[in-house]
Coordinates of C-alpha atoms in Angstrom, one line a residue:
M1 CA 15.8 19.4 -21.8
R2 CA 19.4 18.1 -21.7
R3 CA 21.0 18.5 -18.3
W4 CA 24.5 20.0 -18.1
S5 CA 27.3 17.8 -16.8
L6 CA 29.0 18.5 -13.5
S7 CA 32.2 19.5 -15.3
T8 CA 30.3 22.1 -17.4
R9 CA 28.6 23.5 -14.4
L10 CA 31.9 23.9 -12.5
A11 CA 33.6 25.4 -15.6
L12 CA 30.8 28.0 -16.0
L13 CA 30.8 28.7 -12.2
F14 CA 34.6 29.3 -12.4
A15 CA 34.1 31.5 -15.4
A16 CA 31.3 33.5 -13.8
C17 CA 33.3 34.0 -10.6
T18 CA 36.4 35.1 -12.5
A19 CA 34.3 37.5 -14.6
V20 CA 32.7 39.0 -11.6
V21 CA 36.0 39.4 -9.7
S22 CA 37.7 40.9 -12.8
L23 CA 34.9 43.2 -13.5
F24 CA 34.8 44.4 -9.9
A25 CA 38.5 44.9 -9.9
G26 CA 38.4 46.7 -13.3
V27 CA 35.6 49.0 -12.1
L28 CA 37.5 49.9 -9.0
F29 CA 40.6 50.6 -11.0
D30 CA 38.6 52.7 -13.4
R31 CA 37.0 54.7 -10.6
A32 CA 40.4 55.1 -8.9
S33 CA 42.0 56.3 -12.1
E34 CA 39.3 58.8 -12.8
A35 CA 39.5 60.1 -9.2
H36 CA 43.2 60.4 -9.6
F37 CA 42.9 62.5 -12.8
I38 CA 40.3 64.7 -11.2
E39 CA 42.6 65.3 -8.2
L40 CA 45.5 66.1 -10.5
D41 CA 43.4 68.5 -12.7
Q42 CA 42.0 70.2 -9.6
Q43 CA 45.5 70.8 -8.2
Q44 CA 46.7 72.1 -11.6
L45 CA 43.7 74.5 -11.9
E46 CA 43.9 75.7 -8.3
T47 CA 47.6 76.4 -8.8
K48 CA 46.9 78.4 -12.0
L49 CA 44.1 80.2 -10.3
I50 CA 46.4 81.5 -7.6
G51 CA 48.8 82.8 -10.2
L52 CA 46.0 84.5 -12.1
R53 CA 44.6 86.2 -9.0
R54 CA 48.0 87.5 -8.1
A55 CA 48.6 88.8 -11.7
L56 CA 45.2 90.5 -11.9
Q57 CA 45.4 92.1 -8.4
D58 CA 49.0 93.4 -8.5
L59 CA 49.2 94.8 -12.1
Q60 CA 47.7 97.9 -13.5
P61 CA 44.6 97.5 -15.8
A62 CA 46.7 98.2 -18.9
Q63 CA 49.1 95.5 -18.1
R64 CA 46.7 92.8 -17.1
E65 CA 45.7 91.5 -20.5
A66 CA 49.3 91.1 -21.6
R67 CA 50.1 89.2 -18.3
L68 CA 47.0 87.0 -18.8
A69 CA 48.2 86.1 -22.3
D70 CA 51.6 85.4 -21.0
E71 CA 50.3 83.1 -18.2
L72 CA 47.9 81.2 -20.6
S73 CA 50.5 80.8 -23.4
R74 CA 52.5 78.5 -21.2
Q75 CA 49.8 75.9 -21.2
A76 CA 48.0 75.3 -24.5
D77 CA 45.2 73.2 -23.1
L78 CA 44.2 75.9 -20.6
S79 CA 41.6 78.6 -21.3
L80 CA 40.2 81.5 -19.2
R81 CA 37.0 83.4 -19.1
I82 CA 36.4 86.5 -16.9
T83 CA 32.9 87.7 -16.2
S84 CA 31.6 90.5 -14.1
G85 CA 29.6 90.0 -11.0
D86 CA 26.4 90.3 -12.9
G87 CA 27.4 87.8 -15.6
R88 CA 28.7 90.0 -18.5
H89 CA 31.7 88.7 -20.4
W90 CA 34.8 90.7 -19.9
Y91 CA 37.5 88.4 -21.3
D92 CA 37.9 85.1 -23.3
S93 CA 41.3 83.7 -23.9
S94 CA 40.0 81.6 -26.8
V95 CA 37.2 81.7 -29.3
Q96 CA 36.6 77.9 -28.7
I97 CA 35.4 78.4 -25.2
P98 CA 31.7 77.2 -24.9
K99 CA 29.2 79.9 -24.5
N100 CA 27.3 78.2 -21.6
L101 CA 29.5 77.3 -18.7
P102 CA 28.5 76.1 -15.2
L103 CA 27.5 79.0 -12.9
Q104 CA 28.2 77.2 -9.7
T105 CA 31.4 77.8 -7.9
G106 CA 33.9 74.9 -7.7
L107 CA 35.1 72.1 -10.0
S108 CA 32.9 70.5 -12.6
T109 CA 33.3 68.6 -15.9
I110 CA 31.6 69.4 -19.2
S111 CA 31.7 68.3 -22.8
H112 CA 31.4 70.5 -25.9
D113 CA 31.8 69.6 -29.6
G114 CA 33.6 66.4 -28.8
T115 CA 36.0 68.1 -26.3
D116 CA 35.9 67.4 -22.6
Y117 CA 36.8 70.1 -20.1
R118 CA 37.5 70.3 -16.4
V119 CA 36.0 73.6 -15.3
L120 CA 37.0 75.5 -12.1
R121 CA 34.9 78.6 -11.3
A122 CA 36.1 81.0 -8.5
P123 CA 35.7 84.7 -7.6
L124 CA 38.6 87.0 -8.4
Y125 CA 38.3 88.6 -4.9
P126 CA 37.1 85.9 -2.5
D127 CA 36.0 88.4 0.1
A128 CA 33.9 90.6 -2.2
A129 CA 30.3 89.8 -2.8
D130 CA 30.2 91.3 -6.3
S131 CA 33.6 90.1 -7.3
P132 CA 34.3 89.2 -11.0
Q133 CA 34.4 85.5 -11.7
L134 CA 37.3 83.6 -13.1
T135 CA 36.4 80.4 -15.0
L136 CA 39.4 78.2 -15.9
L137 CA 38.9 75.4 -18.5
L138 CA 41.3 72.5 -18.9
D139 CA 41.1 70.3 -21.9
I140 CA 41.0 66.7 -20.6
T141 CA 40.1 65.0 -23.8
H142 CA 43.3 62.9 -23.7
H143 CA 42.3 61.8 -20.1
Q144 CA 38.9 60.7 -21.3
H145 CA 40.4 58.8 -24.2
F146 CA 42.7 57.0 -21.8
L147 CA 39.8 56.1 -19.5
T148 CA 37.7 54.9 -22.5
R149 CA 40.6 52.7 -23.7
M150 CA 41.0 51.4 -20.2
Q151 CA 37.3 50.5 -20.0
H152 CA 37.6 48.6 -23.3
L153 CA 40.6 46.8 -22.0
I154 CA 38.7 45.9 -18.8
W155 CA 35.9 44.4 -20.8
L156 CA 38.4 42.5 -23.0
T157 CA 40.2 41.3 -19.9
V158 CA 37.0 40.2 -18.3
G159 CA 36.0 38.2 -21.4
L160 CA 39.4 36.6 -22.0
S161 CA 39.8 35.8 -18.3
A162 CA 36.4 34.2 -18.2
L163 CA 37.1 32.2 -21.3
A164 CA 40.5 31.1 -20.0
T165 CA 39.1 30.2 -16.6
A166 CA 36.2 28.3 -18.2
L167 CA 38.7 26.2 -20.2
L168 CA 41.0 25.7 -17.3
G169 CA 38.1 25.0 -15.0
A170 CA 36.7 22.4 -17.4
W171 CA 40.1 20.7 -17.5
A172 CA 40.5 20.9 -13.7
A173 CA 37.0 19.6 -13.1
R174 CA 37.4 16.8 -15.6
S175 CA 40.7 15.8 -13.9
G176 CA 39.2 16.2 -10.5
L177 CA 36.2 14.1 -11.3
R178 CA 38.2 11.2 -12.8
P179 CA 37.7 9.2 -9.6
L180 CA 33.9 9.5 -10.0
R181 CA 34.2 8.2 -13.6
R182 CA 36.2 5.3 -12.2
M183 CA 33.4 4.7 -9.7
S184 CA 30.9 4.9 -12.6
A185 CA 32.9 2.3 -14.6
V186 CA 33.0 0.0 -11.6
A187 CA 29.3 0.4 -11.1
R188 CA 28.6 -0.4 -14.8
G189 CA 30.6 -3.5 -14.5
I190 CA 28.8 -4.8 -11.4
S191 CA 26.7 -7.9 -12.0
A192 CA 25.8 -11.0 -10.1
Q193 CA 29.1 -12.6 -11.1
S194 CA 31.3 -9.6 -10.3
L195 CA 30.2 -8.3 -6.9
N196 CA 33.7 -8.7 -5.6
A197 CA 34.9 -5.6 -7.5
R198 CA 36.2 -2.8 -5.3
L199 CA 37.4 0.8 -5.6
P200 CA 41.0 1.6 -4.6
E201 CA 40.3 3.8 -1.6
E202 CA 44.0 4.7 -1.1
K203 CA 44.0 6.4 -4.5
M204 CA 41.0 8.5 -3.9
P205 CA 41.2 12.2 -2.8
P206 CA 40.1 12.8 0.7
E207 CA 36.7 14.3 -0.4
L208 CA 35.9 11.0 -2.2
A209 CA 37.6 8.5 0.1
E210 CA 34.5 8.3 2.3
M211 CA 32.3 7.8 -0.7
A212 CA 34.6 5.1 -2.0
Y213 CA 34.5 3.4 1.4
S214 CA 30.7 3.6 1.5
F215 CA 30.5 2.3 -2.1
N216 CA 32.8 -0.7 -1.2
A217 CA 30.9 -1.4 1.9
M218 CA 27.7 -1.4 -0.2
L219 CA 29.2 -3.9 -2.6
E220 CA 30.4 -6.0 0.4
R221 CA 26.8 -6.1 1.7
L222 CA 25.4 -6.9 -1.7
D223 CA 27.9 -9.6 -2.2
D224 CA 27.2 -11.1 1.2
S225 CA 23.4 -10.8 0.6
F226 CA 23.7 -12.4 -2.8
Q227 CA 25.7 -15.3 -1.5
R228 CA 23.2 -15.8 1.3
L229 CA 20.4 -15.6 -1.2
S230 CA 22.0 -18.2 -3.4
A231 CA 22.6 -20.5 -0.5
F232 CA 19.1 -19.9 0.7
S233 CA 17.7 -20.8 -2.7
A234 CA 19.8 -24.0 -2.8
D235 CA 18.7 -24.9 0.7
I236 CA 15.0 -24.4 -0.2
A237 CA 15.4 -26.7 -3.2
H238 CA 17.2 -29.2 -1.0
E239 CA 14.6 -29.1 1.7
L240 CA 11.7 -29.5 -0.7
R241 CA 13.3 -32.1 -3.0
T242 CA 13.3 -34.9 -0.4
P243 CA 9.6 -34.7 0.6
L244 CA 8.5 -34.2 -3.0
S245 CA 10.5 -37.2 -4.1
N246 CA 9.0 -39.2 -1.2
L247 CA 5.5 -38.2 -2.2
L248 CA 6.1 -39.0 -5.9
T249 CA 7.7 -42.4 -5.1
H250 CA 5.2 -43.4 -2.5
T251 CA 2.2 -42.4 -4.8
Q252 CA 3.7 -44.2 -7.8
V253 CA 4.3 -47.4 -5.8
T254 CA 0.8 -47.3 -4.4
L255 CA -0.7 -46.9 -7.9
T256 CA 1.3 -49.7 -9.5
R257 CA -1.4 -52.3 -8.7
P258 CA -4.8 -52.4 -7.0
R259 CA -4.6 -52.5 -3.2
A260 CA -6.8 -52.9 -0.3
L261 CA -8.6 -49.9 1.2
E262 CA -6.4 -50.0 4.3
D263 CA -3.3 -49.8 2.2
Y264 CA -4.6 -46.7 0.4
R265 CA -5.5 -45.2 3.8
E266 CA -2.0 -45.8 5.1
A267 CA -0.4 -44.3 1.9
L268 CA -2.6 -41.2 2.3
H269 CA -1.5 -40.8 6.0
S270 CA 2.1 -41.1 5.0
N271 CA 1.6 -38.5 2.3
L272 CA -0.2 -36.3 4.8
E273 CA 2.8 -36.2 7.0
E274 CA 5.0 -35.1 4.2
L275 CA 2.5 -32.4 3.1
Q276 CA 2.2 -31.2 6.7
W277 CA 6.0 -30.8 6.9
M278 CA 6.0 -28.9 3.6
A279 CA 3.1 -26.7 4.8
Q280 CA 5.0 -25.9 8.0
L281 CA 8.1 -25.1 6.0
V282 CA 6.2 -22.7 3.8
N283 CA 4.5 -21.1 6.8
D284 CA 7.9 -20.5 8.4
M285 CA 9.2 -19.0 5.2
L286 CA 6.2 -16.6 5.0
Y287 CA 6.8 -15.7 8.6
L288 CA 10.4 -14.8 7.9
A289 CA 9.4 -12.9 4.8
K290 CA 7.0 -10.7 6.9
A291 CA 9.9 -10.1 9.3
D292 CA 12.2 -9.0 6.5
H293 CA 9.6 -6.4 5.3
G294 CA 8.8 -5.2 8.8
L295 CA 5.3 -6.6 8.9
L296 CA 5.7 -8.4 12.2
M297 CA 3.7 -6.2 14.5
P298 CA 3.9 -7.7 18.0
K299 CA 1.1 -6.9 20.5
R300 CA 2.0 -5.1 23.7
E301 CA 0.6 -6.8 26.8
P302 CA 2.0 -7.1 30.3
L303 CA 3.9 -10.4 30.7
A304 CA 5.4 -12.2 33.6
L305 CA 8.4 -13.9 32.1
A306 CA 8.8 -16.3 35.0
D307 CA 5.2 -17.6 34.4
E308 CA 5.7 -18.0 30.7
A309 CA 9.1 -19.8 31.2
D310 CA 7.5 -22.2 33.8
M311 CA 4.7 -23.1 31.4
L312 CA 7.3 -23.9 28.6
L313 CA 9.4 -25.9 31.0
E314 CA 6.4 -27.9 32.1
F315 CA 5.7 -28.6 28.4
F316 CA 9.2 -29.8 27.7
A317 CA 9.5 -31.7 31.0
P318 CA 8.5 -35.1 29.6
L319 CA 11.0 -34.8 26.8
A320 CA 13.7 -33.8 29.2
E321 CA 12.9 -36.7 31.5
D322 CA 13.2 -39.2 28.6
A323 CA 16.5 -37.7 27.6
G324 CA 17.8 -37.6 31.2
V325 CA 18.3 -33.8 31.1
S326 CA 17.4 -31.5 34.1
L327 CA 15.4 -28.3 33.5
S328 CA 15.6 -25.3 35.7
R329 CA 14.6 -21.6 35.8
E330 CA 15.8 -18.7 37.9
G331 CA 15.0 -15.1 38.2
E332 CA 11.9 -13.1 37.1
A333 CA 10.9 -9.9 35.4
R334 CA 7.9 -8.2 33.8
I335 CA 7.9 -6.7 30.3
E336 CA 5.3 -5.7 27.6
G337 CA 5.3 -7.9 24.5
D338 CA 3.5 -10.4 22.4
R339 CA 2.8 -13.6 24.4
G340 CA 2.6 -15.9 21.4
M341 CA 5.7 -14.6 19.7
L342 CA 7.9 -14.7 22.8
R343 CA 6.6 -18.2 23.7
R344 CA 7.6 -19.4 20.2
A345 CA 11.1 -17.8 20.5
L346 CA 11.8 -19.4 23.9
S347 CA 10.3 -22.7 22.7
N348 CA 12.8 -22.8 19.8
L349 CA 15.7 -22.1 22.1
L350 CA 14.6 -24.8 24.6
D351 CA 14.0 -27.3 21.8
N352 CA 17.5 -26.7 20.4
A353 CA 19.0 -26.9 23.9
L354 CA 17.3 -30.3 24.6
R355 CA 18.4 -31.8 21.3
F356 CA 22.0 -31.0 21.8
T357 CA 22.3 -31.7 25.5
P358 CA 23.7 -35.1 26.4
A359 CA 22.3 -37.4 29.0
E360 CA 22.9 -36.3 32.6
G361 CA 23.2 -32.7 31.3
Y362 CA 21.2 -29.6 32.2
V363 CA 19.2 -26.9 30.5
R364 CA 18.9 -23.6 32.5
L365 CA 16.7 -20.7 31.7
S366 CA 17.6 -17.5 33.6
I367 CA 15.9 -14.1 33.7
V368 CA 17.7 -11.0 34.9
D369 CA 16.0 -7.6 35.4
E370 CA 18.5 -4.9 34.4
G371 CA 16.3 -1.9 34.8
E372 CA 15.7 -0.6 31.3
T373 CA 16.2 -4.0 29.7
V374 CA 15.5 -7.6 30.6
R375 CA 18.1 -10.3 29.9
V376 CA 16.9 -13.8 29.2
C377 CA 19.5 -16.6 28.8
V378 CA 19.0 -20.2 27.7
E379 CA 22.1 -22.3 28.6
N380 CA 22.8 -26.0 28.1
S381 CA 25.7 -28.3 28.7
G382 CA 27.3 -30.2 25.9
E383 CA 29.8 -29.8 23.1
G384 CA 30.5 -26.1 22.4
I385 CA 30.1 -24.4 19.0
S386 CA 33.1 -23.3 17.1
A387 CA 33.7 -19.5 17.1
Q388 CA 33.8 -19.6 13.3
L389 CA 30.3 -20.9 13.2
L390 CA 28.7 -18.5 15.7
P391 CA 28.0 -15.7 13.3
R392 CA 26.0 -18.0 11.0
L393 CA 23.8 -19.7 13.5
F394 CA 20.9 -17.4 12.8
D395 CA 21.1 -17.9 9.0
R396 CA 18.1 -19.7 7.4
F397 CA 18.6 -23.4 6.9
Y398 CA 22.0 -23.3 8.5
R399 CA 23.0 -26.2 10.7
A400 CA 26.2 -26.3 12.7
D401 CA 26.1 -30.0 12.1
P402 CA 26.9 -30.5 8.4
A403 CA 24.9 -33.8 8.3
R404 CA 21.4 -32.7 7.2
Q405 CA 18.5 -34.0 9.2
E406 CA 15.5 -34.3 6.9
G407 CA 11.9 -35.2 7.4
S408 CA 11.1 -32.9 10.4
S409 CA 9.9 -29.4 10.1
E410 CA 11.4 -28.7 13.5
H411 CA 14.9 -29.4 12.2
A412 CA 14.7 -27.5 9.0
G413 CA 17.2 -24.9 10.2
L414 CA 14.7 -22.1 10.5
G415 CA 14.1 -22.0 14.3
L416 CA 16.9 -19.7 15.2
A417 CA 16.2 -17.4 12.3
I418 CA 12.5 -17.1 13.4
T419 CA 13.7 -16.5 17.0
Q420 CA 15.9 -13.7 15.9
S421 CA 13.1 -12.1 13.8
I422 CA 10.8 -12.2 16.9
V423 CA 13.4 -10.6 19.1
R424 CA 14.1 -7.9 16.6
A425 CA 10.4 -7.2 16.2
H426 CA 10.3 -6.5 19.9
G427 CA 13.3 -4.1 19.6
G428 CA 15.7 -6.5 21.2
T429 CA 18.9 -8.4 20.3
I430 CA 20.0 -12.0 20.5
H431 CA 23.5 -13.6 20.3
C432 CA 25.2 -16.8 21.2
E433 CA 28.1 -17.5 23.5
S434 CA 29.8 -20.9 23.5
E435 CA 32.9 -22.6 24.8
A436 CA 33.9 -26.2 25.4
G437 CA 31.2 -27.8 27.7
W438 CA 28.4 -25.2 27.4
T439 CA 26.4 -23.0 25.0
R440 CA 24.3 -20.0 25.9
F441 CA 21.8 -17.9 23.9
V442 CA 21.3 -14.4 25.3
I443 CA 18.2 -12.3 24.6
E444 CA 18.1 -8.6 25.6
L445 CA 14.6 -7.1 25.5
P446 CA 13.4 -3.5 26.3
R447 CA 10.9 -3.4 29.1
T448 CA 8.3 -1.6 27.0

């Protein structure tokens, strides 16, 4: 079934609201008019009743009929019936008076032969139990015609107002929803080559300004992600091109002529190094893919960070000694985390620090227990990193040094990205601080 547009729904809603309000107002006016006419008729009948009682009580019986005719002749739409206490007819001022009239005392309304009457029945002598009864009939047909015409006018007004409101509501809704159509047009034009399109937030009404801001922010994120993905794809191609080229060239050279068994063995060993590098690169990429999809599930086991740090420093001690770099650790804390993952993260940071620390420099690992969190810092001396480069340090395949270092899986530009994934999997954060002469990577981990 075809769904109605938002403009149509708003127009129908406006029309329905207007119809309900108009109908309600019309019914109230109709009821108020009818009550007003009843009040006027009652006042008129009661006034006439007082005059008739006075005429019938003060005059002699022979003069009463003439006086009644005189009183009633002044108002053509008024009729009178007089009955005895036991219900016998004594007097009718007109032959058109209905035979059956209400017997209850007071005001009532009847209809007879297309004529509407307001009827007032009252005793001639209010204090007498068997008093004759006076029944006054006022022809109110013209009142009823007026009320009928007014009801028709109400229905016509309701219909016309609903139609007019529907048309105006459709125009207003269409005009008000124009910014949404612009958003739709921008969305239709979005492609991989036009992610830089943006909505003019300053021209949006307040109700849509936040949506436009969110829409532009989404496009900004998509554009940034697409640029990163494009660069990532190019980096993968670049990283794999060199080892594949080396494998092809080395294999082709080896197969150009018969060689000794030892030469073939050496060629296979050389190819094995390249294949191991590629395998490590693929494993790292799979590891990051798991992190992107939330599939890294670290184990939770009690860890003494000081012991883990000392073990890593002992492992890197020979490399540091060869490079003339001093290693140190200070502070201690206990947390719950995955031992293997955290060792890998700290190992990546220490490896980076050693590679970029000049001779006679230092690498310091500090652990600070801050209560709810544990702060782990890996700091090294050396040239600082430009502030413009800090936000991109954790991008995959990104190197602050533009000169690419190929042939080693450890320098493929994935170490910091993997470290960030491990820290996030533990619910922590990592960032880099750097100035001239030093660089510091700061990890903040929850205790549990």
